[in-house]
Amino acid sequence: MRHVIALDVGGTGMKAALVGDDGALLHRARRATGRERGPGAVVAEILDFAAQLRAYGVEQYGEAAAAAGIAVPGIVDEERGVAAYAANLGWRDVPLRALLAERLGMPVALGHDVRTGGLAEGRIGAGRGADRFLFVPLGTGIAGAIGLDGRVEAGAHGFAGEIGHIVVRPGGTPCPCGQRGCLERYASASAVSEAWAAAGGDREADAADCAEAVASGDPNAVRVWQDAVDALADGLVTALTLLDPRTLIIGGGLAEAGEVLFQPLRTAVRQRVTFQKLPAIVPAALGDTAGCLGAGLLARDLLNHTDRTEVTP
């Protein structure tokens, strides 16, 4: 059975799968990154994990995977196949595509984690059928993936989609990027957690607790939540003005609040648009499998490109 290896590397853990030609997840596995032992150990864990997946494919399906796809965080040079920088993993300029290709003996595609997850959401998830979409996961930070006709735009330097660093509150809260008032300092899951913990005096409170309090009508929670929604709407309208997507897909931890988030967000965006066309604003559909599924799509795209090249006169 022809299949590919899909790897989704996070800050502390990795998710992996063997993916069939029909897109089915044939086998799933998880493993720690080992980042506490340094960036070299992380790279070694990735290579070992991928090799184990290759061996499993041979054992179960009688042949090695035809290709591999890997999604990693940070700054990614997809064209050169280099993981340029990741603060959480401590690496710089790791030629990950070449290292994996040598270890596995197969073609390898390297992608940025959010863009790879966005690719999956656009093709087989909440954005399926949309020629233009914007995928925005609301997690520790806020990133974005710009979908165009079945692919995701990386930009000239690999920074396309960094919506979390749109300044929505000029002169506001300092951001690690060096600016003040960035969107992710107000509307990420971590920002909501900080604001709710401060408002309630409970240092252990988080965004999920805030969402529950909003649903129960707590006025302090409603205020904290609405501040985040207003900031998010400001940032999204800027993105809509620039990109004009047909579908806006919201994912990440904050989106797990469901209509507690989506009802006021749709209202806030609608109130802010003037000439812009209002896109469909929908929750992400693939959850934490998006990165793996997207990595599988990257690998299958490699094979499809090879197949087309081989039959071209």
PDB file of N, CA and C in Angstrom, residues 54-110:
ATOM      1  N   ARG A  54       9.164   4.733   9.183  1.00  0.00           N
ATOM      2  CA  ARG A  54       9.507   4.069   7.931  1.00  0.00           C
ATOM      3  C   ARG A  54       9.526   2.553   8.140  1.00  0.00           C
ATOM      4  N   ALA A  55      10.176   2.123   9.208  1.00  0.00           N
ATOM      5  CA  ALA A  55      10.277   0.692   9.486  1.00  0.00           C
ATOM      6  C   ALA A  55       8.896   0.076   9.722  1.00  0.00           C
ATOM      7  N   TYR A  56       8.020   0.797  10.408  1.00  0.00           N
ATOM      8  CA  TYR A  56       6.670   0.302  10.655  1.00  0.00           C
ATOM      9  C   TYR A  56       5.923   0.114   9.337  1.00  0.00           C
ATOM     10  N   GLY A  57       6.099   1.060   8.418  1.00  0.00           N
ATOM     11  CA  GLY A  57       5.443   0.947   7.121  1.00  0.00           C
ATOM     12  C   GLY A  57       5.907  -0.277   6.347  1.00  0.00           C
ATOM     13  N   VAL A  58       7.209  -0.532   6.391  1.00  0.00           N
ATOM     14  CA  VAL A  58       7.751  -1.716   5.710  1.00  0.00           C
ATOM     15  C   VAL A  58       7.159  -2.986   6.314  1.00  0.00           C
ATOM     16  N   GLU A  59       7.099  -3.006   7.641  1.00  0.00           N
ATOM     17  CA  GLU A  59       6.598  -4.196   8.335  1.00  0.00           C
ATOM     18  C   GLU A  59       5.118  -4.437   8.058  1.00  0.00           C
ATOM     19  N   GLN A  60       4.325  -3.381   8.081  1.00  0.00           N
ATOM     20  CA  GLN A  60       2.872  -3.524   7.962  1.00  0.00           C
ATOM     21  C   GLN A  60       2.373  -3.589   6.526  1.00  0.00           C
ATOM     22  N   TYR A  61       3.035  -2.876   5.626  1.00  0.00           N
ATOM     23  CA  TYR A  61       2.501  -2.724   4.270  1.00  0.00           C
ATOM     24  C   TYR A  61       3.431  -3.264   3.187  1.00  0.00           C
ATOM     25  N   GLY A  62       4.563  -3.829   3.601  1.00  0.00           N
ATOM     26  CA  GLY A  62       5.444  -4.477   2.642  1.00  0.00           C
ATOM     27  C   GLY A  62       6.319  -3.556   1.833  1.00  0.00           C
ATOM     28  N   GLU A  63       6.273  -2.266   2.105  1.00  0.00           N
ATOM     29  CA  GLU A  63       7.125  -1.323   1.395  1.00  0.00           C
ATOM     30  C   GLU A  63       7.305  -0.064   2.244  1.00  0.00           C
ATOM     31  N   ALA A  64       8.405   0.628   1.975  1.00  0.00           N
ATOM     32  CA  ALA A  64       8.663   1.880   2.694  1.00  0.00           C
ATOM     33  C   ALA A  64       7.743   2.978   2.176  1.00  0.00           C
ATOM     34  N   ALA A  65       7.558   3.997   3.001  1.00  0.00           N
ATOM     35  CA  ALA A  65       6.791   5.165   2.566  1.00  0.00           C
ATOM     36  C   ALA A  65       7.418   5.752   1.310  1.00  0.00           C
ATOM     37  N   ALA A  66       6.588   6.349   0.470  1.00  0.00           N
ATOM     38  CA  ALA A  66       7.072   6.917  -0.791  1.00  0.00           C
ATOM     39  C   ALA A  66       7.667   8.307  -0.606  1.00  0.00           C
ATOM     40  N   ALA A  67       7.266   9.000   0.439  1.00  0.00           N
ATOM     41  CA  ALA A  67       7.763  10.359   0.709  1.00  0.00           C
ATOM     42  C   ALA A  67       7.428  10.700   2.145  1.00  0.00           C
ATOM     43  N   ALA A  68       7.969  11.804   2.625  1.00  0.00           N
ATOM     44  CA  ALA A  68       7.683  12.274   3.985  1.00  0.00           C
ATOM     45  C   ALA A  68       7.430  13.776   3.966  1.00  0.00           C
ATOM     46  N   GLY A  69       6.577  14.224   4.866  1.00  0.00           N
ATOM     47  CA  GLY A  69       6.326  15.645   5.065  1.00  0.00           C
ATOM     48  C   GLY A  69       6.488  15.963   6.534  1.00  0.00           C
ATOM     49  N   ILE A  70       7.092  17.104   6.828  1.00  0.00           N
ATOM     50  CA  ILE A  70       7.302  17.493   8.223  1.00  0.00           C
ATOM     51  C   ILE A  70       6.947  18.964   8.411  1.00  0.00           C
ATOM     52  N   ALA A  71       6.208  19.242   9.463  1.00  0.00           N
ATOM     53  CA  ALA A  71       5.836  20.612   9.821  1.00  0.00           C
ATOM     54  C   ALA A  71       6.539  20.990  11.112  1.00  0.00           C
ATOM     55  N   VAL A  72       7.194  22.158  11.125  1.00  0.00           N
ATOM     56  CA  VAL A  72       7.940  22.597  12.300  1.00  0.00           C
ATOM     57  C   VAL A  72       7.585  24.042  12.625  1.00  0.00           C
ATOM     58  N   PRO A  73       7.764  24.454  13.891  1.00  0.00           N
ATOM     59  CA  PRO A  73       7.462  25.830  14.275  1.00  0.00           C
ATOM     60  C   PRO A  73       8.618  26.782  13.966  1.00  0.00           C
ATOM     61  N   GLY A  74       8.346  28.070  14.138  1.00  0.00           N
ATOM     62  CA  GLY A  74       9.397  29.069  13.996  1.00  0.00           C
ATOM     63  C   GLY A  74       9.491  29.625  12.595  1.00  0.00           C
ATOM     64  N   ILE A  75      10.695  30.007  12.211  1.00  0.00           N
ATOM     65  CA  ILE A  75      10.953  30.542  10.879  1.00  0.00           C
ATOM     66  C   ILE A  75      11.440  29.395  10.001  1.00  0.00           C
ATOM     67  N   VAL A  76      10.776  29.198   8.881  1.00  0.00           N
ATOM     68  CA  VAL A  76      11.057  28.055   8.013  1.00  0.00           C
ATOM     69  C   VAL A  76      11.325  28.537   6.595  1.00  0.00           C
ATOM     70  N   ASP A  77      12.456  28.152   6.045  1.00  0.00           N
ATOM     71  CA  ASP A  77      12.765  28.410   4.643  1.00  0.00           C
ATOM     72  C   ASP A  77      12.364  27.166   3.869  1.00  0.00           C
ATOM     73  N   GLU A  78      11.134  27.167   3.384  1.00  0.00           N
ATOM     74  CA  GLU A  78      10.593  25.972   2.757  1.00  0.00           C
ATOM     75  C   GLU A  78      11.295  25.666   1.438  1.00  0.00           C
ATOM     76  N   GLU A  79      11.708  26.700   0.720  1.00  0.00           N
ATOM     77  CA  GLU A  79      12.354  26.491  -0.570  1.00  0.00           C
ATOM     78  C   GLU A  79      13.686  25.763  -0.409  1.00  0.00           C
ATOM     79  N   ARG A  80      14.470  26.147   0.594  1.00  0.00           N
ATOM     80  CA  ARG A  80      15.774  25.510   0.826  1.00  0.00           C
ATOM     81  C   ARG A  80      15.676  24.298   1.749  1.00  0.00           C
ATOM     82  N   GLY A  81      14.519  24.115   2.378  1.00  0.00           N
ATOM     83  CA  GLY A  81      14.352  22.983   3.279  1.00  0.00           C
ATOM     84  C   GLY A  81      15.072  23.162   4.604  1.00  0.00           C
ATOM     85  N   VAL A  82      15.136  24.414   5.085  1.00  0.00           N
ATOM     86  CA  VAL A  82      15.896  24.721   6.290  1.00  0.00           C
ATOM     87  C   VAL A  82      14.968  25.228   7.389  1.00  0.00           C
ATOM     88  N   ALA A  83      15.084  24.639   8.585  1.00  0.00           N
ATOM     89  CA  ALA A  83      14.413  25.157   9.774  1.00  0.00           C
ATOM     90  C   ALA A  83      15.311  26.273  10.323  1.00  0.00           C
ATOM     91  N   ALA A  84      14.988  27.520   9.974  1.00  0.00           N
ATOM     92  CA  ALA A  84      15.902  28.636  10.217  1.00  0.00           C
ATOM     93  C   ALA A  84      16.014  29.020  11.683  1.00  0.00           C
ATOM     94  N   TYR A  85      14.869  29.034  12.396  1.00  0.00           N
ATOM     95  CA  TYR A  85      14.908  29.447  13.800  1.00  0.00           C
ATOM     96  C   TYR A  85      13.631  29.007  14.494  1.00  0.00           C
ATOM     97  N   ALA A  86      13.782  28.494  15.710  1.00  0.00           N
ATOM     98  CA  ALA A  86      12.626  28.183  16.556  1.00  0.00           C
ATOM     99  C   ALA A  86      13.032  28.420  18.004  1.00  0.00           C
ATOM    100  N   ALA A  87      12.449  29.430  18.624  1.00  0.00           N
ATOM    101  CA  ALA A  87      12.807  29.775  19.998  1.00  0.00           C
ATOM    102  C   ALA A  87      12.519  28.622  20.948  1.00  0.00           C
ATOM    103  N   ASN A  88      11.386  27.942  20.769  1.00  0.00           N
ATOM    104  CA  ASN A  88      11.001  26.862  21.679  1.00  0.00           C
ATOM    105  C   ASN A  88      11.925  25.653  21.594  1.00  0.00           C
ATOM    106  N   LEU A  89      12.540  25.453  20.429  1.00  0.00           N
ATOM    107  CA  LEU A  89      13.385  24.272  20.226  1.00  0.00           C
ATOM    108  C   LEU A  89      14.870  24.608  20.251  1.00  0.00           C
ATOM    109  N   GLY A  90      15.194  25.889  20.200  1.00  0.00           N
ATOM    110  CA  GLY A  90      16.567  26.319  20.341  1.00  0.00           C
ATOM    111  C   GLY A  90      17.444  26.128  19.113  1.00  0.00           C
ATOM    112  N   TRP A  91      16.832  25.814  17.959  1.00  0.00           N
ATOM    113  CA  TRP A  91      17.693  25.559  16.803  1.00  0.00           C
ATOM    114  C   TRP A  91      17.788  26.750  15.863  1.00  0.00           C
ATOM    115  N   ARG A  92      18.860  26.749  15.082  1.00  0.00           N
ATOM    116  CA  ARG A  92      19.083  27.746  14.040  1.00  0.00           C
ATOM    117  C   ARG A  92      19.662  27.047  12.813  1.00  0.00           C
ATOM    118  N   ASP A  93      19.097  27.377  11.657  1.00  0.00           N
ATOM    119  CA  ASP A  93      19.631  26.935  10.362  1.00  0.00           C
ATOM    120  C   ASP A  93      19.902  25.430  10.299  1.00  0.00           C
ATOM    121  N   VAL A  94      18.883  24.652  10.634  1.00  0.00           N
ATOM    122  CA  VAL A  94      18.990  23.187  10.571  1.00  0.00           C
ATOM    123  C   VAL A  94      18.512  22.722   9.193  1.00  0.00           C
ATOM    124  N   PRO A  95      19.361  22.066   8.402  1.00  0.00           N
ATOM    125  CA  PRO A  95      18.956  21.578   7.069  1.00  0.00           C
ATOM    126  C   PRO A  95      18.103  20.310   7.196  1.00  0.00           C
ATOM    127  N   LEU A  96      16.938  20.486   7.765  1.00  0.00           N
ATOM    128  CA  LEU A  96      16.132  19.339   8.194  1.00  0.00           C
ATOM    129  C   LEU A  96      15.677  18.484   7.016  1.00  0.00           C
ATOM    130  N   ARG A  97      15.329  19.119   5.905  1.00  0.00           N
ATOM    131  CA  ARG A  97      14.884  18.330   4.749  1.00  0.00           C
ATOM    132  C   ARG A  97      15.983  17.388   4.267  1.00  0.00           C
ATOM    133  N   ALA A  98      17.200  17.912   4.145  1.00  0.00           N
ATOM    134  CA  ALA A  98      18.310  17.086   3.671  1.00  0.00           C
ATOM    135  C   ALA A  98      18.648  15.978   4.666  1.00  0.00           C
ATOM    136  N   LEU A  99      18.615  16.298   5.962  1.00  0.00           N
ATOM    137  CA  LEU A  99      18.916  15.295   6.982  1.00  0.00           C
ATOM    138  C   LEU A  99      17.907  14.154   6.953  1.00  0.00           C
ATOM    139  N   LEU A 100      16.629  14.496   6.824  1.00  0.00           N
ATOM    140  CA  LEU A 100      15.595  13.467   6.788  1.00  0.00           C
ATOM    141  C   LEU A 100      15.668  12.649   5.499  1.00  0.00           C
ATOM    142  N   ALA A 101      15.910  13.330   4.377  1.00  0.00           N
ATOM    143  CA  ALA A 101      15.990  12.616   3.104  1.00  0.00           C
ATOM    144  C   ALA A 101      17.133  11.609   3.121  1.00  0.00           C
ATOM    145  N   GLU A 102      18.256  11.999   3.719  1.00  0.00           N
ATOM    146  CA  GLU A 102      19.402  11.084   3.811  1.00  0.00           C
ATOM    147  C   GLU A 102      19.094   9.912   4.727  1.00  0.00           C
ATOM    148  N   ARG A 103      18.453  10.185   5.861  1.00  0.00           N
ATOM    149  CA  ARG A 103      18.150   9.122   6.824  1.00  0.00           C
ATOM    150  C   ARG A 103      17.100   8.145   6.280  1.00  0.00           C
ATOM    151  N   LEU A 104      16.104   8.678   5.573  1.00  0.00           N
ATOM    152  CA  LEU A 104      14.974   7.860   5.153  1.00  0.00           C
ATOM    153  C   LEU A 104      15.127   7.290   3.743  1.00  0.00           C
ATOM    154  N   GLY A 105      15.942   7.938   2.919  1.00  0.00           N
ATOM    155  CA  GLY A 105      16.078   7.485   1.541  1.00  0.00           C
ATOM    156  C   GLY A 105      14.852   7.756   0.703  1.00  0.00           C
ATOM    157  N   MET A 106      14.215   8.898   0.918  1.00  0.00           N
ATOM    158  CA  MET A 106      13.006   9.252   0.181  1.00  0.00           C
ATOM    159  C   MET A 106      12.900  10.773   0.081  1.00  0.00           C
ATOM    160  N   PRO A 107      12.097  11.304  -0.844  1.00  0.00           N
ATOM    161  CA  PRO A 107      11.902  12.751  -0.918  1.00  0.00           C
ATOM    162  C   PRO A 107      11.162  13.260   0.314  1.00  0.00           C
ATOM    163  N   VAL A 108      11.532  14.458   0.747  1.00  0.00           N
ATOM    164  CA  VAL A 108      10.967  15.042   1.965  1.00  0.00           C
ATOM    165  C   VAL A 108      10.534  16.480   1.686  1.00  0.00           C
ATOM    166  N   ALA A 109       9.379  16.868   2.207  1.00  0.00           N
ATOM    167  CA  ALA A 109       8.893  18.243   2.148  1.00  0.00           C
ATOM    168  C   ALA A 109       8.904  18.831   3.554  1.00  0.00           C
ATOM    169  N   LEU A 110       9.349  20.071   3.671  1.00  0.00           N
ATOM    170  CA  LEU A 110       9.389  20.764   4.961  1.00  0.00           C
ATOM    171  C   LEU A 110       8.452  21.953   4.917  1.00  0.00           C
TER     172      LEU A 110
END
